[in-house]
Coordinates of C-alpha atoms in Angstrom, one line a residue:
Chain A
M26 CA 21.8 -26.8 4.5
V27 CA 24.3 -25.7 1.9
G28 CA 23.1 -23.0 -0.5
F29 CA 24.4 -22.4 -4.0
T30 CA 23.9 -19.6 -6.5
T31 CA 23.5 -21.7 -9.6
T32 CA 23.9 -25.4 -10.6
I33 CA 27.0 -26.9 -9.1
P34 CA 28.2 -30.6 -9.0
L35 CA 25.4 -31.7 -6.8
E36 CA 26.9 -35.1 -6.4
I37 CA 29.4 -33.7 -3.9
L38 CA 26.8 -32.4 -1.5
I39 CA 24.7 -35.6 -1.8
A40 CA 27.9 -37.7 -1.1
A41 CA 28.6 -35.5 1.9
G42 CA 25.1 -36.0 3.2
R43 CA 24.5 -32.2 3.2
P44 CA 21.0 -31.0 2.2
P45 CA 21.4 -28.9 -1.0
A46 CA 19.5 -25.7 -1.6
D47 CA 19.4 -23.9 -4.9
L48 CA 19.0 -20.3 -3.6
N49 CA 17.2 -19.4 -6.8
N50 CA 14.5 -22.0 -6.2
L51 CA 14.1 -20.9 -2.5
F52 CA 13.9 -17.2 -3.7
I53 CA 11.3 -17.6 -6.4
T54 CA 9.1 -20.0 -4.4
D55 CA 9.1 -17.7 -1.3
P56 CA 5.6 -16.4 -0.5
D57 CA 7.1 -12.9 -0.7
P58 CA 10.0 -12.8 -3.2
Q59 CA 9.6 -9.0 -3.7
G60 CA 10.2 -8.6 0.0
L61 CA 13.5 -10.4 -0.3
I62 CA 14.6 -8.0 -3.1
E63 CA 13.6 -5.0 -1.0
E64 CA 15.6 -6.4 1.9
A65 CA 18.7 -6.4 -0.3
E66 CA 18.0 -2.8 -1.6
I67 CA 17.6 -1.6 2.0
A68 CA 21.0 -3.2 2.7
G69 CA 22.4 -1.1 -0.2
F70 CA 22.2 -3.2 -3.3
P71 CA 21.7 -0.8 -6.3
R72 CA 18.3 -0.7 -8.1
N73 CA 19.9 -1.3 -11.4
I74 CA 21.3 -4.8 -10.5
C75 CA 19.6 -8.1 -11.4
G76 CA 16.7 -9.1 -9.3
W77 CA 18.0 -12.6 -8.9
I78 CA 21.2 -11.5 -7.2
K79 CA 19.2 -9.3 -4.7
G80 CA 16.7 -12.1 -4.2
L81 CA 19.5 -14.6 -3.4
Y82 CA 20.9 -12.2 -0.8
G83 CA 17.6 -11.9 0.9
T84 CA 17.0 -15.6 0.7
V85 CA 20.3 -16.4 2.5
L86 CA 19.5 -14.1 5.3
R87 CA 15.8 -15.0 5.6
H88 CA 16.6 -18.8 5.8
G89 CA 19.7 -18.3 8.0
I90 CA 21.9 -20.3 5.6
G91 CA 25.4 -20.5 7.0
E92 CA 27.3 -21.9 4.0
V93 CA 27.0 -20.9 0.4
I94 CA 28.8 -22.2 -2.8
A95 CA 29.1 -19.1 -5.0
V96 CA 29.6 -19.7 -8.7
T97 CA 32.0 -16.9 -9.6
E98 CA 32.8 -17.9 -13.2
G99 CA 30.4 -19.3 -15.8
D100 CA 27.4 -17.5 -14.4
C101 CA 26.9 -14.0 -13.2
S102 CA 30.0 -12.0 -12.1
N103 CA 27.8 -10.1 -9.7
T104 CA 28.0 -13.3 -7.6
Q105 CA 31.5 -12.3 -6.7
A106 CA 30.3 -9.1 -4.9
L107 CA 27.3 -11.0 -3.5
M108 CA 29.8 -13.5 -2.0
E109 CA 31.8 -10.7 -0.4
V110 CA 28.7 -9.1 1.1
L111 CA 27.6 -12.4 2.5
C112 CA 31.1 -12.9 4.0
L113 CA 30.6 -9.6 5.7
Q114 CA 27.4 -11.1 7.2
G115 CA 29.4 -14.0 8.6
V116 CA 28.2 -16.5 5.9
K117 CA 30.9 -19.1 4.9
T118 CA 31.3 -18.9 1.2
I119 CA 33.0 -21.4 -1.1
P120 CA 33.9 -20.2 -4.6
F121 CA 33.4 -22.5 -7.6
A122 CA 34.3 -21.6 -11.2
Y123 CA 33.4 -23.2 -14.5
P124 CA 36.4 -22.4 -16.8
Y125 CA 35.3 -20.5 -19.9
D126 CA 37.6 -22.5 -22.1
R127 CA 36.0 -25.8 -20.9
S128 CA 39.5 -27.1 -19.8
R129 CA 39.1 -30.6 -18.4
E130 CA 42.1 -30.1 -16.1
T131 CA 40.8 -26.9 -14.6
L132 CA 37.2 -28.2 -14.1
A133 CA 38.6 -31.4 -12.6
L134 CA 40.6 -29.3 -10.1
E135 CA 37.6 -27.2 -9.2
I136 CA 35.5 -30.4 -8.6
R137 CA 38.4 -31.8 -6.5
K138 CA 38.6 -28.7 -4.4
L139 CA 34.9 -28.8 -3.8
S140 CA 35.1 -32.5 -2.9
D141 CA 38.0 -31.8 -0.5
H142 CA 36.1 -29.0 1.2
F143 CA 33.2 -31.3 2.0
G144 CA 35.5 -34.2 2.7
V145 CA 34.2 -36.7 0.2
S146 CA 36.1 -39.3 -1.9
A147 CA 35.8 -39.8 -5.6
A148 CA 34.1 -43.2 -4.9
Q149 CA 31.5 -41.6 -2.7
V150 CA 30.8 -39.0 -5.4
A151 CA 30.5 -41.7 -8.0
E152 CA 27.9 -43.4 -5.9
A153 CA 25.9 -40.3 -5.4
R154 CA 26.1 -39.7 -9.2
A155 CA 24.5 -43.1 -9.8
Q156 CA 21.7 -42.2 -7.5
L157 CA 21.1 -38.8 -9.1
E158 CA 21.3 -40.3 -12.6
R159 CA 18.4 -42.5 -11.9
V160 CA 16.3 -39.5 -10.8
R161 CA 17.5 -37.4 -13.8
A162 CA 16.5 -40.2 -16.2
K163 CA 13.0 -40.0 -14.9
V164 CA 13.0 -36.2 -15.4
H165 CA 14.2 -36.8 -19.0
E166 CA 11.2 -38.9 -19.5
I167 CA 8.9 -36.0 -18.3
D168 CA 10.7 -33.9 -20.9
R169 CA 10.1 -36.5 -23.6
L170 CA 6.5 -36.7 -22.7
T171 CA 6.3 -32.9 -23.1
W172 CA 7.5 -32.7 -26.7
D173 CA 7.1 -36.2 -28.1
E174 CA 3.7 -37.2 -26.7
N175 CA 2.4 -33.7 -25.7
R176 CA 1.2 -34.9 -22.3
V177 CA 3.0 -32.4 -20.1
S178 CA 2.4 -28.7 -19.7
G179 CA 5.2 -26.2 -20.2
E180 CA 5.1 -25.3 -16.5
D181 CA 5.4 -28.9 -15.3
N182 CA 8.3 -29.4 -17.7
H183 CA 9.9 -26.2 -16.3
L184 CA 9.3 -27.1 -12.7
F185 CA 10.5 -30.7 -12.7
Q186 CA 13.6 -29.8 -14.7
V187 CA 14.5 -26.7 -12.8
C188 CA 14.2 -28.6 -9.5
T189 CA 17.0 -31.1 -10.6
S190 CA 19.5 -28.5 -9.6
D191 CA 19.0 -29.3 -5.9
M192 CA 16.4 -32.2 -6.1
K193 CA 14.3 -30.1 -3.8
G194 CA 16.8 -30.8 -1.1
D195 CA 15.9 -34.5 -0.9
P196 CA 16.5 -36.7 -3.9
A197 CA 14.5 -39.7 -2.6
A198 CA 11.4 -37.6 -1.9
F199 CA 11.7 -35.8 -5.2
E200 CA 12.0 -39.2 -7.0
R201 CA 8.7 -40.3 -5.4
E202 CA 7.1 -37.1 -6.5
I203 CA 8.4 -37.7 -10.1
D204 CA 7.1 -41.3 -10.1
E205 CA 3.7 -40.2 -9.1
F206 CA 3.7 -37.5 -11.7
L207 CA 4.8 -39.9 -14.4
R208 CA 2.1 -42.4 -13.6
A209 CA -0.5 -39.7 -14.0
A210 CA 1.0 -38.0 -17.1
Q211 CA 1.6 -41.2 -19.1
T212 CA -2.1 -41.8 -19.5
R213 CA -3.3 -38.2 -19.9
A214 CA -5.0 -36.9 -23.1
P215 CA -2.4 -35.1 -25.1
F216 CA -2.5 -31.3 -25.4
S217 CA -3.7 -29.9 -28.7
E218 CA -2.4 -26.3 -28.8
S219 CA -1.8 -24.7 -32.1
L220 CA 1.7 -23.3 -31.4
R221 CA 4.8 -24.9 -30.0
L222 CA 7.4 -22.7 -28.4
A223 CA 10.9 -22.9 -27.1
Y224 CA 11.9 -21.0 -24.0
I225 CA 15.5 -20.1 -23.9
G226 CA 17.6 -18.1 -21.4
V227 CA 17.6 -18.1 -17.7
P228 CA 14.4 -19.4 -16.0
P229 CA 11.7 -16.8 -15.8
I230 CA 11.2 -14.4 -12.9
I231 CA 7.6 -14.1 -14.2
T232 CA 5.5 -16.4 -12.0
N233 CA 2.6 -17.3 -14.4
L234 CA 4.3 -17.3 -17.8
Y235 CA 3.6 -20.9 -18.8
P236 CA -0.1 -21.0 -18.0
S237 CA -0.5 -17.5 -19.6
L238 CA 1.1 -18.8 -22.8
E239 CA -1.2 -21.9 -22.8
E240 CA -4.3 -19.7 -22.3
M241 CA -3.2 -17.9 -25.5
G242 CA -2.9 -21.2 -27.4
A243 CA 0.9 -21.8 -27.2
R244 CA 2.7 -24.4 -25.2
V245 CA 6.4 -24.5 -24.3
V246 CA 7.9 -27.8 -25.5
F247 CA 11.5 -26.9 -24.8
N248 CA 12.9 -25.2 -21.7
E249 CA 16.6 -24.8 -22.6
T250 CA 18.4 -24.0 -19.4
Q251 CA 16.1 -26.0 -17.2
R252 CA 16.8 -29.0 -19.4
Q253 CA 20.5 -28.4 -19.0
F254 CA 20.1 -28.5 -15.2
S255 CA 18.9 -32.0 -15.6
M256 CA 22.2 -33.1 -17.3
P257 CA 20.6 -34.4 -20.5
Y258 CA 23.7 -36.0 -22.0
A259 CA 25.1 -39.4 -21.4
T260 CA 28.7 -38.9 -20.2
A261 CA 31.5 -41.1 -19.0
D262 CA 32.4 -39.3 -15.8
L263 CA 31.5 -36.4 -13.6
V264 CA 34.0 -33.9 -15.1
E265 CA 32.8 -34.7 -18.6
Q266 CA 29.2 -34.3 -17.4
Y267 CA 29.9 -30.7 -16.2
R268 CA 31.9 -30.0 -19.4
R269 CA 29.0 -30.9 -21.7
Y270 CA 26.5 -28.9 -19.5
T271 CA 26.2 -25.9 -21.7
Y272 CA 24.8 -23.1 -19.5
P273 CA 28.1 -21.8 -17.9
Y274 CA 30.0 -21.7 -21.1
D275 CA 29.9 -19.8 -24.4
V276 CA 26.6 -18.9 -26.2
F277 CA 27.6 -20.8 -29.3
S278 CA 27.6 -24.2 -27.7
R279 CA 24.2 -23.3 -26.2
L280 CA 23.0 -22.3 -29.7
D281 CA 24.1 -25.7 -31.1
D282 CA 21.9 -27.4 -28.5
I283 CA 19.0 -25.0 -29.1
E284 CA 19.1 -25.4 -32.9
E285 CA 19.1 -29.2 -32.6
Q286 CA 16.2 -29.2 -30.1
I287 CA 14.2 -26.7 -32.1
A288 CA 14.3 -29.0 -35.1
L289 CA 13.6 -32.2 -33.1
R290 CA 10.7 -30.7 -31.2
R291 CA 9.1 -28.9 -34.2
V292 CA 9.2 -25.5 -32.6
D293 CA 7.3 -22.6 -34.2
G294 CA 8.9 -19.8 -32.3
V295 CA 11.3 -18.9 -29.6
I296 CA 10.9 -16.8 -26.5
H297 CA 14.3 -15.5 -25.4
Y298 CA 13.9 -14.5 -21.8
V299 CA 16.4 -11.9 -20.6
Q300 CA 16.8 -10.6 -17.1
S301 CA 17.0 -6.8 -16.7
F302 CA 20.6 -5.7 -16.0
C303 CA 22.0 -9.2 -16.9
F304 CA 25.1 -9.6 -19.2
R305 CA 23.1 -12.2 -21.1
Q306 CA 21.0 -9.4 -22.5
I307 CA 23.9 -8.6 -24.8
E308 CA 23.9 -12.2 -26.1
D309 CA 20.4 -11.6 -27.5
L310 CA 22.0 -10.0 -30.6
I311 CA 23.9 -13.2 -31.3
V312 CA 20.9 -15.4 -30.7
R313 CA 18.9 -13.3 -33.1
K314 CA 21.6 -13.5 -35.8
R315 CA 22.0 -17.3 -35.5
L316 CA 18.5 -18.7 -35.0
K317 CA 16.3 -19.0 -38.1
V318 CA 12.9 -19.2 -36.3
P319 CA 11.0 -16.1 -35.1
I320 CA 12.2 -14.8 -31.7
L321 CA 10.5 -12.7 -29.1
T322 CA 12.9 -11.2 -26.6
L323 CA 11.0 -10.9 -23.3
E324 CA 12.6 -8.9 -20.5
G325 CA 11.8 -9.5 -16.8
D326 CA 12.9 -7.5 -13.8
R327 CA 11.1 -8.4 -10.6
P328 CA 9.1 -11.4 -9.5
G329 CA 5.3 -11.3 -10.1
P330 CA 2.7 -12.2 -12.7
L331 CA 2.9 -11.3 -16.3
D332 CA 2.5 -7.5 -16.7
A333 CA 0.3 -5.8 -19.4
R334 CA 3.2 -4.7 -21.5
S335 CA 4.8 -8.2 -21.7
R336 CA 1.4 -9.6 -22.5
I337 CA 0.9 -7.3 -25.4
R338 CA 4.3 -8.4 -26.8
I339 CA 3.5 -12.1 -26.4
E340 CA 0.1 -11.7 -28.0
G341 CA 1.6 -9.9 -31.0
F342 CA 4.2 -12.6 -31.3
L343 CA 1.8 -15.5 -31.2
E344 CA -0.5 -13.8 -33.7
M345 CA 2.5 -13.4 -36.0
L346 CA 3.4 -17.1 -35.6
K347 CA -0.2 -18.1 -36.4
A348 CA -0.2 -16.0 -39.6
R349 CA 3.1 -17.5 -40.7
K350 CA 2.2 -21.1 -40.0
P351 CA 1.0 -23.0 -43.0
C352 CA -2.5 -24.3 -42.5
Chain B
M8 CA -22.1 -0.9 -43.2
L9 CA -20.8 0.9 -40.2
T10 CA -17.8 -0.4 -38.1
L11 CA -16.0 1.0 -35.1
G12 CA -12.3 0.6 -34.1
I13 CA -11.0 1.5 -30.7
D14 CA -7.3 1.8 -29.6
L15 CA -6.9 2.1 -25.9
G16 CA -3.5 3.8 -25.6
S17 CA -1.5 4.7 -22.6
R18 CA -1.9 8.5 -23.3
K19 CA -4.9 8.7 -25.6
V20 CA -8.0 6.6 -26.4
K21 CA -8.5 6.7 -30.2
L22 CA -11.7 5.9 -32.1
A23 CA -12.2 5.4 -35.8
A24 CA -15.5 4.8 -37.7
L25 CA -15.7 3.4 -41.2
R26 CA -18.7 3.3 -43.4
D27 CA -18.5 1.0 -46.4
W28 CA -14.7 0.9 -46.1
Q29 CA -14.5 4.7 -46.2
L30 CA -13.3 6.7 -43.2
L31 CA -16.3 8.4 -41.6
W32 CA -14.7 10.1 -38.6
L33 CA -11.9 10.0 -36.0
R34 CA -12.0 10.9 -32.4
D35 CA -9.7 10.8 -29.4
F36 CA -9.8 11.4 -25.7
D37 CA -7.0 11.7 -23.0
T38 CA -6.9 8.2 -21.4
I39 CA -7.3 9.0 -17.8
P40 CA -10.2 11.5 -18.2
F41 CA -11.8 9.0 -20.6
Y42 CA -11.8 6.2 -18.1
K43 CA -12.9 8.5 -15.3
R44 CA -15.8 9.9 -17.3
Y45 CA -17.0 6.9 -19.4
G46 CA -15.5 3.9 -17.5
G47 CA -17.1 2.0 -14.7
M48 CA -16.7 -1.3 -12.9
H49 CA -19.3 -4.0 -13.7
E50 CA -18.9 -7.5 -12.1
G51 CA -15.2 -6.8 -11.6
R52 CA -14.5 -5.7 -15.1
L53 CA -14.1 -2.2 -16.6
T54 CA -17.0 -1.3 -18.8
I55 CA -17.3 1.7 -21.1
D56 CA -20.6 3.7 -21.3
F57 CA -20.9 3.9 -25.0
A58 CA -24.3 5.7 -24.9
A59 CA -22.7 8.6 -23.0
L60 CA -20.0 8.9 -25.7
E61 CA -22.7 9.9 -28.3
L62 CA -20.6 8.5 -31.1
F63 CA -23.3 8.1 -33.6
S64 CA -26.3 10.2 -34.5
G65 CA -29.9 9.0 -34.6
G66 CA -29.2 6.0 -32.4
E67 CA -27.3 4.2 -35.2
Q68 CA -25.2 1.3 -34.0
P69 CA -22.1 -0.1 -35.6
S70 CA -22.5 -3.6 -37.1
A71 CA -19.1 -4.6 -35.7
M72 CA -16.6 -3.3 -33.2
V73 CA -12.9 -4.2 -32.7
V74 CA -10.7 -3.0 -29.9
T75 CA -6.9 -3.1 -29.1
G76 CA -4.4 -1.5 -26.7
Y77 CA -3.8 -1.5 -23.0
G78 CA -6.6 -3.0 -20.9
R79 CA -8.2 -4.8 -23.8
N80 CA -8.1 -8.0 -21.8
T81 CA -9.9 -6.6 -18.8
I82 CA -12.4 -4.3 -20.6
N83 CA -15.8 -5.8 -21.0
L84 CA -17.1 -4.5 -24.3
E85 CA -20.1 -6.3 -25.3
G86 CA -20.0 -7.3 -28.9
A87 CA -16.4 -6.2 -29.4
R88 CA -13.6 -8.4 -30.7
V89 CA -10.2 -7.8 -29.4
I90 CA -7.0 -8.0 -31.5
P91 CA -3.3 -7.6 -30.7
E92 CA -2.0 -4.1 -31.1
I93 CA 0.6 -5.0 -33.6
Q94 CA -2.0 -6.6 -35.9
A95 CA -4.1 -3.4 -35.6
H96 CA -1.2 -1.2 -36.6
V97 CA -0.2 -3.3 -39.5
L98 CA -3.8 -3.4 -40.8
G99 CA -4.1 0.4 -40.3
A100 CA -0.9 1.1 -42.1
R101 CA -1.9 -1.1 -45.1
F102 CA -5.4 0.5 -45.2
Q103 CA -4.0 4.0 -45.0
T104 CA -1.1 3.7 -47.5
G105 CA -2.0 0.7 -49.7
C106 CA 1.6 -0.6 -49.1
D107 CA 2.2 -4.3 -48.6
T108 CA 5.9 -4.4 -48.0
F109 CA 7.3 -2.0 -45.5
T110 CA 9.0 -1.5 -42.1
L111 CA 6.6 0.1 -39.7
I112 CA 7.7 2.2 -36.7
D113 CA 4.9 3.2 -34.3
L114 CA 5.9 5.7 -31.6
G115 CA 3.2 6.0 -29.1
G116 CA 2.8 7.5 -25.6
Q117 CA 5.0 4.9 -24.0
D118 CA 5.6 2.1 -26.4
T119 CA 7.7 2.0 -29.5
K120 CA 7.0 -0.8 -32.0
V121 CA 8.9 -1.7 -35.1
A122 CA 7.3 -4.3 -37.4
R123 CA 8.4 -5.8 -40.7
V124 CA 5.6 -6.6 -43.2
E125 CA 6.3 -8.4 -46.5
G126 CA 3.5 -9.1 -49.0
G127 CA 1.0 -8.1 -46.4
I128 CA 2.2 -10.7 -43.8
L129 CA 3.8 -9.6 -40.5
Q130 CA 7.3 -11.2 -40.5
D131 CA 8.9 -9.9 -37.3
F132 CA 8.5 -7.2 -34.8
L133 CA 10.3 -5.5 -31.8
M134 CA 9.0 -3.4 -29.0
N135 CA 10.9 -1.2 -26.5
D136 CA 11.3 -2.8 -23.1
K137 CA 11.2 -1.6 -19.6
C138 CA 12.0 2.0 -20.6
A139 CA 9.9 4.6 -22.2
A140 CA 12.6 7.1 -22.8
S141 CA 12.1 6.8 -26.6
S142 CA 8.4 7.6 -26.6
G143 CA 5.9 10.4 -27.0
R144 CA 5.8 10.9 -23.2
Y145 CA 9.5 11.9 -23.3
L146 CA 8.7 14.6 -25.9
E147 CA 5.8 15.8 -23.8
N148 CA 8.0 16.1 -20.7
M149 CA 10.8 17.9 -22.5
A150 CA 8.4 20.3 -24.2
Q151 CA 7.0 21.1 -20.7
V152 CA 10.5 21.8 -19.4
L153 CA 11.0 24.2 -22.2
D154 CA 7.5 25.7 -21.7
I155 CA 6.6 25.2 -25.4
S156 CA 4.0 23.2 -27.3
L157 CA 4.7 19.9 -29.0
D158 CA 4.1 21.6 -32.3
E159 CA 6.8 24.2 -31.6
L160 CA 9.2 21.4 -30.5
A161 CA 8.6 19.6 -33.8
R162 CA 9.9 22.5 -35.9
Y163 CA 13.6 22.2 -35.2
A164 CA 16.1 19.8 -36.6
D165 CA 19.3 21.8 -37.1
N166 CA 22.3 22.2 -34.9
P167 CA 21.1 19.8 -32.2
V168 CA 22.7 20.1 -28.7
S169 CA 24.0 16.8 -27.4
L170 CA 21.7 15.2 -24.8
D171 CA 23.1 11.9 -23.4
A172 CA 21.2 10.9 -20.2
T173 CA 19.9 7.3 -20.3
C174 CA 17.0 8.1 -18.0
G175 CA 14.2 10.3 -19.4
I176 CA 13.7 12.0 -16.1
F177 CA 17.5 12.8 -15.6
G178 CA 17.2 14.1 -19.2
E179 CA 15.1 16.9 -17.8
S180 CA 17.9 18.2 -15.5
E181 CA 20.4 17.7 -18.3
L182 CA 18.2 19.9 -20.5
I183 CA 18.0 22.5 -17.8
G184 CA 21.8 22.5 -17.6
K185 CA 21.9 23.2 -21.4
I186 CA 19.5 26.1 -21.0
V187 CA 21.7 27.6 -18.3
E188 CA 24.7 27.2 -20.7
G189 CA 22.8 29.5 -23.0
H190 CA 22.0 27.3 -26.0
P191 CA 19.2 28.8 -28.1
L192 CA 15.8 27.2 -28.1
P193 CA 15.9 25.9 -31.6
H194 CA 19.1 24.0 -30.9
L195 CA 17.7 22.6 -27.7
C196 CA 14.5 21.4 -29.5
A197 CA 16.7 19.8 -32.2
G198 CA 18.7 18.1 -29.5
I199 CA 15.5 16.5 -28.0
N200 CA 14.3 15.4 -31.4
A201 CA 17.7 13.9 -32.2
T202 CA 17.7 12.0 -29.0
L203 CA 14.6 10.2 -30.1
V204 CA 16.2 9.3 -33.4
K205 CA 19.3 7.8 -31.6
R206 CA 17.0 5.7 -29.4
V207 CA 14.9 4.2 -32.2
L208 CA 17.8 3.5 -34.6
P209 CA 19.1 0.3 -32.9
M210 CA 15.5 -1.1 -33.2
L211 CA 15.2 -0.1 -36.8
R212 CA 18.6 -1.4 -37.9
R213 CA 17.4 -5.0 -37.5
F214 CA 15.0 -4.6 -40.4
P215 CA 15.2 -3.6 -44.1
Q216 CA 15.2 0.1 -44.6
D217 CA 13.4 0.2 -48.0
M218 CA 10.0 1.8 -47.1
L219 CA 9.6 3.2 -43.6
L220 CA 6.0 4.0 -42.4
V221 CA 5.9 6.2 -39.3
T222 CA 2.8 6.1 -37.1
G223 CA 1.8 7.1 -33.6
G224 CA 1.6 10.6 -32.2
V225 CA 5.3 11.2 -32.6
A226 CA 4.9 10.9 -36.4
R227 CA 3.4 14.4 -36.2
N228 CA 6.9 15.7 -35.3
Q229 CA 8.2 16.8 -38.7
A230 CA 11.7 17.4 -37.4
F231 CA 12.0 13.9 -36.0
C232 CA 10.8 12.5 -39.3
R233 CA 13.3 14.5 -41.3
M234 CA 16.2 13.4 -39.0
L235 CA 15.0 9.8 -39.1
E236 CA 14.9 9.9 -42.9
Q237 CA 18.5 11.3 -43.0
A238 CA 19.8 8.7 -40.5
T239 CA 18.2 5.7 -42.2
G240 CA 18.3 6.7 -45.9
A241 CA 14.9 5.0 -46.2
R242 CA 11.9 6.3 -48.1
L243 CA 9.7 7.6 -45.3
L244 CA 6.0 7.8 -45.4
V245 CA 3.6 9.2 -42.7
P246 CA 0.0 8.1 -43.3
E247 CA -2.6 10.8 -43.2
H248 CA -3.8 9.9 -39.7
P249 CA -0.7 8.5 -37.9
Q250 CA -2.1 8.8 -34.3
H251 CA -5.3 7.0 -35.2
N252 CA -3.6 4.2 -37.2
G253 CA -4.3 1.5 -34.6
A254 CA -8.0 2.5 -34.3
I255 CA -8.3 2.6 -38.1
G256 CA -6.8 -0.9 -38.3
C257 CA -9.4 -2.1 -35.8
A258 CA -12.2 -0.6 -37.8
R259 CA -10.8 -2.1 -40.9
H260 CA -10.6 -5.5 -39.2
A261 CA -14.2 -5.1 -38.0
A262 CA -15.3 -4.3 -41.6
A263 CA -13.6 -7.5 -42.9
G264 CA -15.2 -9.6 -40.3
A265 CA -18.7 -8.1 -40.3

């Protein structure tokens, strides 16, 4: 199993026949994610560091993962120190960087280095890409059924898209799961909630956010980052695919995508999720300046169900959206 | 027509009764003793013993009851409607002041809310997150360190000493350091009040500064209000019953729906 700290060119691991594991997914689906964080804190990680970084550390140790691809640029720079601490524990770490300037040459070099490390050729990677594209297209259909036909819940939309980062470690099994879900979803009665929301920012550490929103009469019809993990754009080659992928680059390209999707999906309001102690919290001020729809900034720290304070904020926000919405 | 509004706050439980749209009375209780004395578990949900509260004379019952605040989702109040806090506060502020366009800042025990209301409609709002260092509880702690009352603390706005700790608890040891340095009490108090202004300004800056309504227990701190008015340049208005604003909003909502 090869772990990674955020989405990387998955095609390389598939081509190499190495089971991929998005450490974030392993962490948040662990029966005791809090325990993984506590393990990192006992090891010496500061309290005022993002819960995901600590969770990833605990996950690597708990699962005995021997090799980790660490995304040191384009995601969280804390990953660099995480990588160093893992090295100390004897874990083999491979750095990968998304160049901030989106340089085609630099990204191509990074992808080539990663391919060389796993000993795969460009042709093998292209073959893996074709296989993954088929699975991704099916997840895109789940996304379309969410906003266009209203047959998919915010949580299912989130889960299927977020899992495209590692295809649950087994693309063929994941594809079968998707096929089964699509068969059932296509004939379901559509949802009829009164409010349509966009969820932007990193995936939530809150475990029951989507069902809680639906209980309150609002459904998420756009999961920004999760959709990006599913590689939503048609691109000519692998390098272009990971250049178009917005998440690791500047906030402005993300906002172009968000604005387009908000209009397309007829969104009433945006939840901007920010992780405590994450640099992306700063970007909230840019998001608020740029987007013209109402925004609720929701901060999460540790894994667990929605707390009373966040619930109060969400209820107030939804009430405001209802009052603003023309009847 | 008699209606009752209840605001279940983190530090105080506030109640307001209206008769024919006129304020009849206001009451409040400390939150924890309130739950201990009048709360009980019934089929897994917290229930309030209203009879024991003896709110109304002669066995009179309100024709409608509305509740907001912490725990409103788990409290089983028969016949009560629950509304979001922000809605309660906006309704209360409009009822108390007659204003329709304003920026509301509510500083409670642990929460700080800023809301923008235009033409009576809530346009946007912000709440503090994951940190209560800009709340009433901070003032309570600091007053306790200085061994003075909240009313005494609220008197001083001039020559504030600089207090910079991010954490409200570390702020206590910072304050003790300033006492040891020999700063006079009025300057220490002014420093504490100024810290609160510094904390809420970034939240306020996102909204128009035309008319600023200040509610919540902290609105009773005159020094804070004066410093806030100077810092924002806004016209500042404190409703007659700032601490009961949410409860009044609930009673007003109950009257409209009854």
